[in-house]
């Protein structure tokens, strides 16, 4: 099941600076897929910053990478335990699985967000333990299913932007790299409206208790064709994100997606 907290404030991002594809050898040595800066809105005269999230020069540089070593995986697990524990949820230790990859967004040594992408296989899906009939129905319809699990975003004024970017990279891995057609997630019932309004998820299964976190869950479904269309229409148009009940303007642009997908392919 996924945990997400929007925090109390939001802001827009300056255009993303994506590392040139000519630097791919340097990028891959750290498996960095995105390297960019978040720039806060200018402060009004006499106002006081609400967060220490930014460096003194007003810029916060962060990266999205595959959690490809034990240190990165430990950072991701720590963030999951921290955010889930804050809500009173149980957590299971992270385990390495050949049909899963974990992404982590970080600033320096600080983990800001993480998500795990899982693929349907002979061992099944995590969501299939709680919702086997819904998973079987999608399979019977010919769907190529993936799932997003262990989502955690640290609370700060850029939580929405971080979620959008991390979600987009996870989408690229599922859709562009592996040809998946349908995405499943389990969310707490109080987050259903957020995922529906902001990303277009639909409720697919009834409320049940998820034993992995010992909390209520609802199964939600997103046809990835819909996400692809929304990214094509709105991705990278961050000026449209203010007052917009959608995360898609905070996704990368279609051109940026091409570069990041190339890094994913090279990283394997």
mmCIF file of C-alpha atoms in Angstrom:
data_model
loop_
_atom_site.group_PDB
_atom_site.id
_atom_site.type_symbol
_atom_site.label_atom_id
_atom_site.label_comp_id
_atom_site.label_asym_id
_atom_site.label_seq_id
_atom_site.Cartn_x
_atom_site.Cartn_y
_atom_site.Cartn_z
ATOM 1 C CA UNK A 1 0.000 0.000 0.000
ATOM 2 C CA UNK A 2 1.150 3.540 -0.680
ATOM 3 C CA UNK A 3 1.494 6.488 1.623
ATOM 4 C CA UNK A 4 1.537 10.065 0.429
ATOM 5 C CA UNK A 5 1.169 13.359 2.232
ATOM 6 C CA UNK A 6 0.860 16.577 0.260
ATOM 7 C CA UNK A 7 2.244 18.784 2.997
ATOM 8 C CA UNK A 8 0.808 22.226 3.498
ATOM 9 C CA UNK A 9 2.263 24.313 0.694
ATOM 10 C CA UNK A 10 3.077 24.055 -2.980
ATOM 11 C CA UNK A 11 5.059 25.886 -5.608
ATOM 12 C CA UNK A 12 5.989 25.729 -9.270
ATOM 13 C CA UNK A 13 9.270 24.684 -10.832
ATOM 14 C CA UNK A 14 11.528 26.472 -13.256
ATOM 15 C CA UNK A 15 12.100 24.485 -16.485
ATOM 16 C CA UNK A 16 13.879 21.213 -15.787
ATOM 17 C CA UNK A 17 17.559 20.964 -16.664
ATOM 18 C CA UNK A 18 18.173 17.394 -17.839
ATOM 19 C CA UNK A 19 21.759 16.197 -18.247
ATOM 20 C CA UNK A 20 22.828 15.970 -21.890
ATOM 21 C CA UNK A 21 22.753 12.536 -23.472
ATOM 22 C CA UNK A 22 26.413 13.123 -24.378
ATOM 23 C CA UNK A 23 27.182 12.734 -20.656
ATOM 24 C CA UNK A 24 25.563 9.321 -20.409
ATOM 25 C CA UNK A 25 28.757 7.490 -19.367
ATOM 26 C CA UNK A 26 29.167 9.807 -16.390
ATOM 27 C CA UNK A 27 25.478 9.518 -15.557
ATOM 28 C CA UNK A 28 25.475 5.741 -15.579
ATOM 29 C CA UNK A 29 28.376 5.399 -13.160
ATOM 30 C CA UNK A 30 25.944 6.546 -10.466
ATOM 31 C CA UNK A 31 22.843 5.312 -12.326
ATOM 32 C CA UNK A 32 21.474 8.852 -12.177
ATOM 33 C CA UNK A 33 18.493 9.215 -14.479
ATOM 34 C CA UNK A 34 17.568 12.830 -13.730
ATOM 35 C CA UNK A 35 19.677 15.644 -12.320
ATOM 36 C CA UNK A 36 17.850 18.933 -11.878
ATOM 37 C CA UNK A 37 17.173 21.923 -9.645
ATOM 38 C CA UNK A 38 14.091 23.065 -7.797
ATOM 39 C CA UNK A 39 13.862 26.834 -7.615
ATOM 40 C CA UNK A 40 11.504 28.419 -5.057
ATOM 41 C CA UNK A 41 9.239 31.312 -5.830
ATOM 42 C CA UNK A 42 10.795 34.722 -5.075
ATOM 43 C CA UNK A 43 10.116 35.785 -1.509
ATOM 44 C CA UNK A 44 8.104 38.903 -0.877
ATOM 45 C CA UNK A 45 10.085 41.702 0.812
ATOM 46 C CA UNK A 46 10.333 41.074 4.548
ATOM 47 C CA UNK A 47 8.942 37.538 4.334
ATOM 48 C CA UNK A 48 10.567 34.561 6.055
ATOM 49 C CA UNK A 49 11.267 31.263 4.245
ATOM 50 C CA UNK A 50 8.941 28.490 5.455
ATOM 51 C CA UNK A 51 11.476 25.702 4.995
ATOM 52 C CA UNK A 52 15.184 24.961 5.156
ATOM 53 C CA UNK A 53 14.762 22.703 2.135
ATOM 54 C CA UNK A 54 16.836 25.055 -0.045
ATOM 55 C CA UNK A 55 20.498 25.923 0.127
ATOM 56 C CA UNK A 56 21.499 29.488 0.887
ATOM 57 C CA UNK A 57 21.762 30.292 -2.827
ATOM 58 C CA UNK A 58 18.067 29.482 -3.182
ATOM 59 C CA UNK A 59 18.563 26.366 -5.298
ATOM 60 C CA UNK A 60 17.981 22.747 -4.335
ATOM 61 C CA UNK A 61 19.626 20.238 -6.642
ATOM 62 C CA UNK A 62 18.270 16.726 -6.570
ATOM 63 C CA UNK A 63 18.631 13.481 -8.507
ATOM 64 C CA UNK A 64 16.456 10.520 -9.377
ATOM 65 C CA UNK A 65 18.356 7.244 -9.649
ATOM 66 C CA UNK A 66 17.847 3.523 -9.473
ATOM 67 C CA UNK A 67 18.431 2.161 -5.982
ATOM 68 C CA UNK A 68 21.047 -0.187 -7.400
ATOM 69 C CA UNK A 69 23.206 -0.747 -4.330
ATOM 70 C CA UNK A 70 22.667 -1.603 -0.688
ATOM 71 C CA UNK A 71 23.149 1.990 0.463
ATOM 72 C CA UNK A 72 20.456 3.352 -1.856
ATOM 73 C CA UNK A 73 18.078 0.531 -0.931
ATOM 74 C CA UNK A 74 18.638 1.226 2.765
ATOM 75 C CA UNK A 75 17.909 4.934 2.187
ATOM 76 C CA UNK A 76 14.670 4.037 0.420
ATOM 77 C CA UNK A 77 13.646 1.630 3.189
ATOM 78 C CA UNK A 78 14.411 4.198 5.881
ATOM 79 C CA UNK A 79 12.184 6.765 4.163
ATOM 80 C CA UNK A 80 9.355 4.237 3.811
ATOM 81 C CA UNK A 81 9.605 3.309 7.499
ATOM 82 C CA UNK A 82 9.720 6.966 8.496
ATOM 83 C CA UNK A 83 6.678 8.045 6.485
ATOM 84 C CA UNK A 84 4.614 4.933 7.103
ATOM 85 C CA UNK A 85 5.472 4.957 10.800
ATOM 86 C CA UNK A 86 4.390 8.589 11.026
ATOM 87 C CA UNK A 87 0.934 7.425 9.916
ATOM 88 C CA UNK A 88 0.998 4.454 12.282
ATOM 89 C CA UNK A 89 1.413 1.844 9.527
ATOM 90 C CA UNK A 90 3.484 -1.302 9.807
ATOM 91 C CA UNK A 91 6.244 -1.883 7.253
ATOM 92 C CA UNK A 92 7.971 -4.932 5.892
ATOM 93 C CA UNK A 93 11.720 -5.001 5.208
ATOM 94 C CA UNK A 94 12.615 -4.248 1.610
ATOM 95 C CA UNK A 95 13.698 -7.312 -0.345
ATOM 96 C CA UNK A 96 15.500 -7.583 -3.665
ATOM 97 C CA UNK A 97 13.300 -9.133 -6.369
ATOM 98 C CA UNK A 98 14.169 -9.701 -10.038
ATOM 99 C CA UNK A 99 10.740 -8.441 -11.132
ATOM 100 C CA UNK A 100 10.995 -5.148 -9.213
ATOM 101 C CA UNK A 101 13.092 -2.001 -9.399
ATOM 102 C CA UNK A 102 13.217 0.801 -6.846
ATOM 103 C CA UNK A 103 13.713 4.476 -7.691
ATOM 104 C CA UNK A 104 14.883 7.070 -5.209
ATOM 105 C CA UNK A 105 14.913 10.871 -5.393
ATOM 106 C CA UNK A 106 17.513 12.501 -3.190
ATOM 107 C CA UNK A 107 19.271 15.779 -2.495
ATOM 108 C CA UNK A 108 22.826 15.067 -1.474
ATOM 109 C CA UNK A 109 22.620 12.358 1.174
ATOM 110 C CA UNK A 110 18.965 13.056 1.993
ATOM 111 C CA UNK A 111 16.327 10.745 0.508
ATOM 112 C CA UNK A 112 13.260 12.743 -0.532
ATOM 113 C CA UNK A 113 11.027 10.188 -2.254
ATOM 114 C CA UNK A 114 10.980 6.561 -3.338
ATOM 115 C CA UNK A 115 8.793 4.172 -5.321
ATOM 116 C CA UNK A 116 9.057 0.511 -6.325
ATOM 117 C CA UNK A 117 7.862 -0.715 -9.723
ATOM 118 C CA UNK A 118 6.800 -4.364 -9.880
ATOM 119 C CA UNK A 119 5.881 -6.522 -12.876
ATOM 120 C CA UNK A 120 3.490 -9.418 -13.196
ATOM 121 C CA UNK A 121 5.250 -12.786 -13.271
ATOM 122 C CA UNK A 122 4.904 -16.398 -12.190
ATOM 123 C CA UNK A 123 5.195 -15.293 -8.563
ATOM 124 C CA UNK A 124 2.365 -12.810 -9.035
ATOM 125 C CA UNK A 125 1.920 -9.255 -7.788
ATOM 126 C CA UNK A 126 1.822 -7.861 -4.262
ATOM 127 C CA UNK A 127 -1.651 -6.434 -4.935
ATOM 128 C CA UNK A 128 -2.754 -9.901 -6.018
ATOM 129 C CA UNK A 129 -2.568 -11.138 -2.441
ATOM 130 C CA UNK A 130 -5.413 -8.838 -1.427
ATOM 131 C CA UNK A 131 -7.225 -8.516 -4.753
ATOM 132 C CA UNK A 132 -6.713 -11.794 -6.677
ATOM 133 C CA UNK A 133 -10.038 -11.644 -8.536
ATOM 134 C CA UNK A 134 -9.396 -8.134 -9.898
ATOM 135 C CA UNK A 135 -5.903 -9.061 -11.063
ATOM 136 C CA UNK A 136 -7.184 -12.218 -12.752
ATOM 137 C CA UNK A 137 -9.903 -10.230 -14.518
ATOM 138 C CA UNK A 138 -7.351 -7.835 -15.998
ATOM 139 C CA UNK A 139 -5.129 -10.721 -17.084
ATOM 140 C CA UNK A 140 -8.108 -12.395 -18.768
ATOM 141 C CA UNK A 141 -8.704 -9.158 -20.688
ATOM 142 C CA UNK A 142 -5.149 -9.297 -22.020
ATOM 143 C CA UNK A 143 -3.653 -6.602 -19.797
ATOM 144 C CA UNK A 144 0.103 -6.462 -19.204
ATOM 145 C CA UNK A 145 0.085 -5.413 -15.563
ATOM 146 C CA UNK A 146 2.522 -3.548 -13.361
ATOM 147 C CA UNK A 147 2.194 -2.204 -9.842
ATOM 148 C CA UNK A 148 3.667 0.693 -7.891
ATOM 149 C CA UNK A 149 4.365 -0.071 -4.233
ATOM 150 C CA UNK A 150 6.343 1.299 -1.284
ATOM 151 C CA UNK A 151 5.684 4.896 -2.322
ATOM 152 C CA UNK A 152 6.902 7.455 0.197
ATOM 153 C CA UNK A 153 7.440 11.199 -0.224
ATOM 154 C CA UNK A 154 9.050 13.266 2.513
ATOM 155 C CA UNK A 155 6.906 16.181 3.609
ATOM 156 C CA UNK A 156 8.124 19.486 2.198
ATOM 157 C CA UNK A 157 6.838 22.292 0.040
ATOM 158 C CA UNK A 158 7.772 20.424 -3.138
ATOM 159 C CA UNK A 159 6.073 17.122 -2.324
ATOM 160 C CA UNK A 160 3.742 17.342 -5.323
ATOM 161 C CA UNK A 161 6.547 18.123 -7.766
ATOM 162 C CA UNK A 162 8.698 15.312 -6.415
ATOM 163 C CA UNK A 163 5.819 12.857 -6.640
ATOM 164 C CA UNK A 164 5.056 13.898 -10.231
ATOM 165 C CA UNK A 165 8.658 13.516 -11.407
ATOM 166 C CA UNK A 166 9.243 10.214 -9.605
ATOM 167 C CA UNK A 167 5.911 8.844 -10.827
ATOM 168 C CA UNK A 168 6.810 9.841 -14.383
ATOM 169 C CA UNK A 169 10.169 8.038 -14.279
ATOM 170 C CA UNK A 170 8.413 4.957 -12.852
ATOM 171 C CA UNK A 171 5.869 5.211 -15.689
ATOM 172 C CA UNK A 172 8.708 5.324 -18.239
ATOM 173 C CA UNK A 173 10.223 2.179 -16.789
ATOM 174 C CA UNK A 174 6.870 0.377 -16.902
ATOM 175 C CA UNK A 175 5.458 1.699 -20.174
ATOM 176 C CA UNK A 176 8.427 2.626 -22.353
ATOM 177 C CA UNK A 177 10.881 -0.005 -21.159
ATOM 178 C CA UNK A 178 8.573 -2.955 -20.526
ATOM 179 C CA UNK A 179 5.433 -2.334 -22.567
ATOM 180 C CA UNK A 180 2.991 -2.495 -19.658
ATOM 181 C CA UNK A 181 -0.598 -1.447 -20.317
ATOM 182 C CA UNK A 182 -2.219 -1.303 -16.883
ATOM 183 C CA UNK A 183 -1.051 -0.025 -13.504
ATOM 184 C CA UNK A 184 -2.385 -1.103 -10.109
ATOM 185 C CA UNK A 185 -1.813 0.495 -6.709
ATOM 186 C CA UNK A 186 -3.231 0.036 -3.230
ATOM 187 C CA UNK A 187 -3.932 3.278 -1.382
ATOM 188 C CA UNK A 188 -5.417 4.286 1.922
ATOM 189 C CA UNK A 189 -9.108 5.176 1.443
ATOM 190 C CA UNK A 190 -8.465 8.825 2.325
ATOM 191 C CA UNK A 191 -6.112 9.106 -0.678
ATOM 192 C CA UNK A 192 -8.571 7.783 -3.264
ATOM 193 C CA UNK A 193 -9.830 11.216 -4.331
ATOM 194 C CA UNK A 194 -6.278 12.508 -4.721
ATOM 195 C CA UNK A 195 -5.201 9.710 -7.069
ATOM 196 C CA UNK A 196 -8.434 9.961 -9.026
ATOM 197 C CA UNK A 197 -8.351 13.734 -9.430
ATOM 198 C CA UNK A 198 -4.612 14.234 -9.865
ATOM 199 C CA UNK A 199 -3.637 11.199 -11.965
ATOM 200 C CA UNK A 200 -6.837 9.647 -13.305
ATOM 201 C CA UNK A 201 -6.843 6.413 -11.291
ATOM 202 C CA UNK A 202 -10.149 4.543 -10.994
ATOM 203 C CA UNK A 203 -11.311 2.438 -8.063
ATOM 204 C CA UNK A 204 -11.139 -1.249 -8.972
ATOM 205 C CA UNK A 205 -11.490 -3.108 -5.673
ATOM 206 C CA UNK A 206 -13.362 -2.636 -2.381
ATOM 207 C CA UNK A 207 -11.839 -1.560 0.903
ATOM 208 C CA UNK A 208 -9.941 -4.353 2.627
ATOM 209 C CA UNK A 209 -7.309 -4.574 5.356
ATOM 210 C CA UNK A 210 -3.819 -4.825 3.902
ATOM 211 C CA UNK A 211 -1.761 -7.143 6.140
ATOM 212 C CA UNK A 212 1.534 -5.677 4.902
ATOM 213 C CA UNK A 213 0.835 -2.385 6.669
ATOM 214 C CA UNK A 214 -2.068 -3.423 8.920
ATOM 215 C CA UNK A 215 -4.295 -0.650 7.546
ATOM 216 C CA UNK A 216 -7.298 -0.307 5.210
ATOM 217 C CA UNK A 217 -6.574 -0.290 1.477
ATOM 218 C CA UNK A 218 -8.444 0.230 -1.778
ATOM 219 C CA UNK A 219 -7.255 -1.090 -5.143
ATOM 220 C CA UNK A 220 -6.947 1.543 -7.879
ATOM 221 C CA UNK A 221 -6.279 1.107 -11.593
ATOM 222 C CA UNK A 222 -4.777 3.360 -14.241
ATOM 223 C CA UNK A 223 -4.769 2.481 -17.952
ATOM 224 C CA UNK A 224 -1.304 3.616 -19.006
ATOM 225 C CA UNK A 225 -2.641 4.716 -22.397
ATOM 226 C CA UNK A 226 -4.533 7.434 -20.502
ATOM 227 C CA UNK A 227 -1.355 8.522 -18.700
ATOM 228 C CA UNK A 228 0.517 8.602 -22.014
ATOM 229 C CA UNK A 229 -2.126 10.887 -23.517
ATOM 230 C CA UNK A 230 -2.052 13.237 -20.519
ATOM 231 C CA UNK A 231 1.749 13.470 -20.606
ATOM 232 C CA UNK A 232 1.656 14.274 -24.315
ATOM 233 C CA UNK A 233 -0.915 17.014 -23.701
ATOM 234 C CA UNK A 234 0.337 18.524 -20.439
ATOM 235 C CA UNK A 235 3.828 17.258 -19.564
ATOM 236 C CA UNK A 236 6.355 20.015 -18.896
ATOM 237 C CA UNK A 237 3.750 22.799 -18.833
ATOM 238 C CA UNK A 238 4.499 23.751 -15.245
ATOM 239 C CA UNK A 239 2.984 27.194 -15.593
ATOM 240 C CA UNK A 240 -0.390 25.413 -15.914
ATOM 241 C CA UNK A 241 0.013 23.564 -12.609
ATOM 242 C CA UNK A 242 -1.146 26.453 -10.421
ATOM 243 C CA UNK A 243 -4.743 25.753 -9.464
ATOM 244 C CA UNK A 244 -4.842 22.721 -11.767
ATOM 245 C CA UNK A 245 -6.286 19.551 -10.265
ATOM 246 C CA UNK A 246 -3.806 17.386 -12.107
ATOM 247 C CA UNK A 247 -0.196 16.368 -11.594
ATOM 248 C CA UNK A 248 0.481 15.927 -15.297
ATOM 249 C CA UNK A 249 1.701 19.512 -15.921
ATOM 250 C CA UNK A 250 4.438 18.768 -13.346
ATOM 251 C CA UNK A 251 5.608 15.709 -15.306
ATOM 252 C CA UNK A 252 8.566 16.023 -17.641
ATOM 253 C CA UNK A 253 7.955 17.201 -21.194
ATOM 254 C CA UNK A 254 7.761 14.626 -24.015
ATOM 255 C CA UNK A 255 11.254 15.709 -25.169
ATOM 256 C CA UNK A 256 12.677 15.242 -21.666
ATOM 257 C CA UNK A 257 10.972 11.859 -21.469
ATOM 258 C CA UNK A 258 12.921 10.694 -24.529
ATOM 259 C CA UNK A 259 16.249 11.539 -22.861
ATOM 260 C CA UNK A 260 15.365 9.926 -19.548
ATOM 261 C CA UNK A 261 14.055 6.788 -21.258
ATOM 262 C CA UNK A 262 17.387 6.528 -23.082
ATOM 263 C CA UNK A 263 19.160 6.510 -19.709
ATOM 264 C CA UNK A 264 16.813 3.829 -18.455
ATOM 265 C CA UNK A 265 17.583 1.660 -21.485
ATOM 266 C CA UNK A 266 21.313 2.144 -21.029
ATOM 267 C CA UNK A 267 21.089 1.387 -17.307
ATOM 268 C CA UNK A 268 19.345 -1.897 -18.110
#
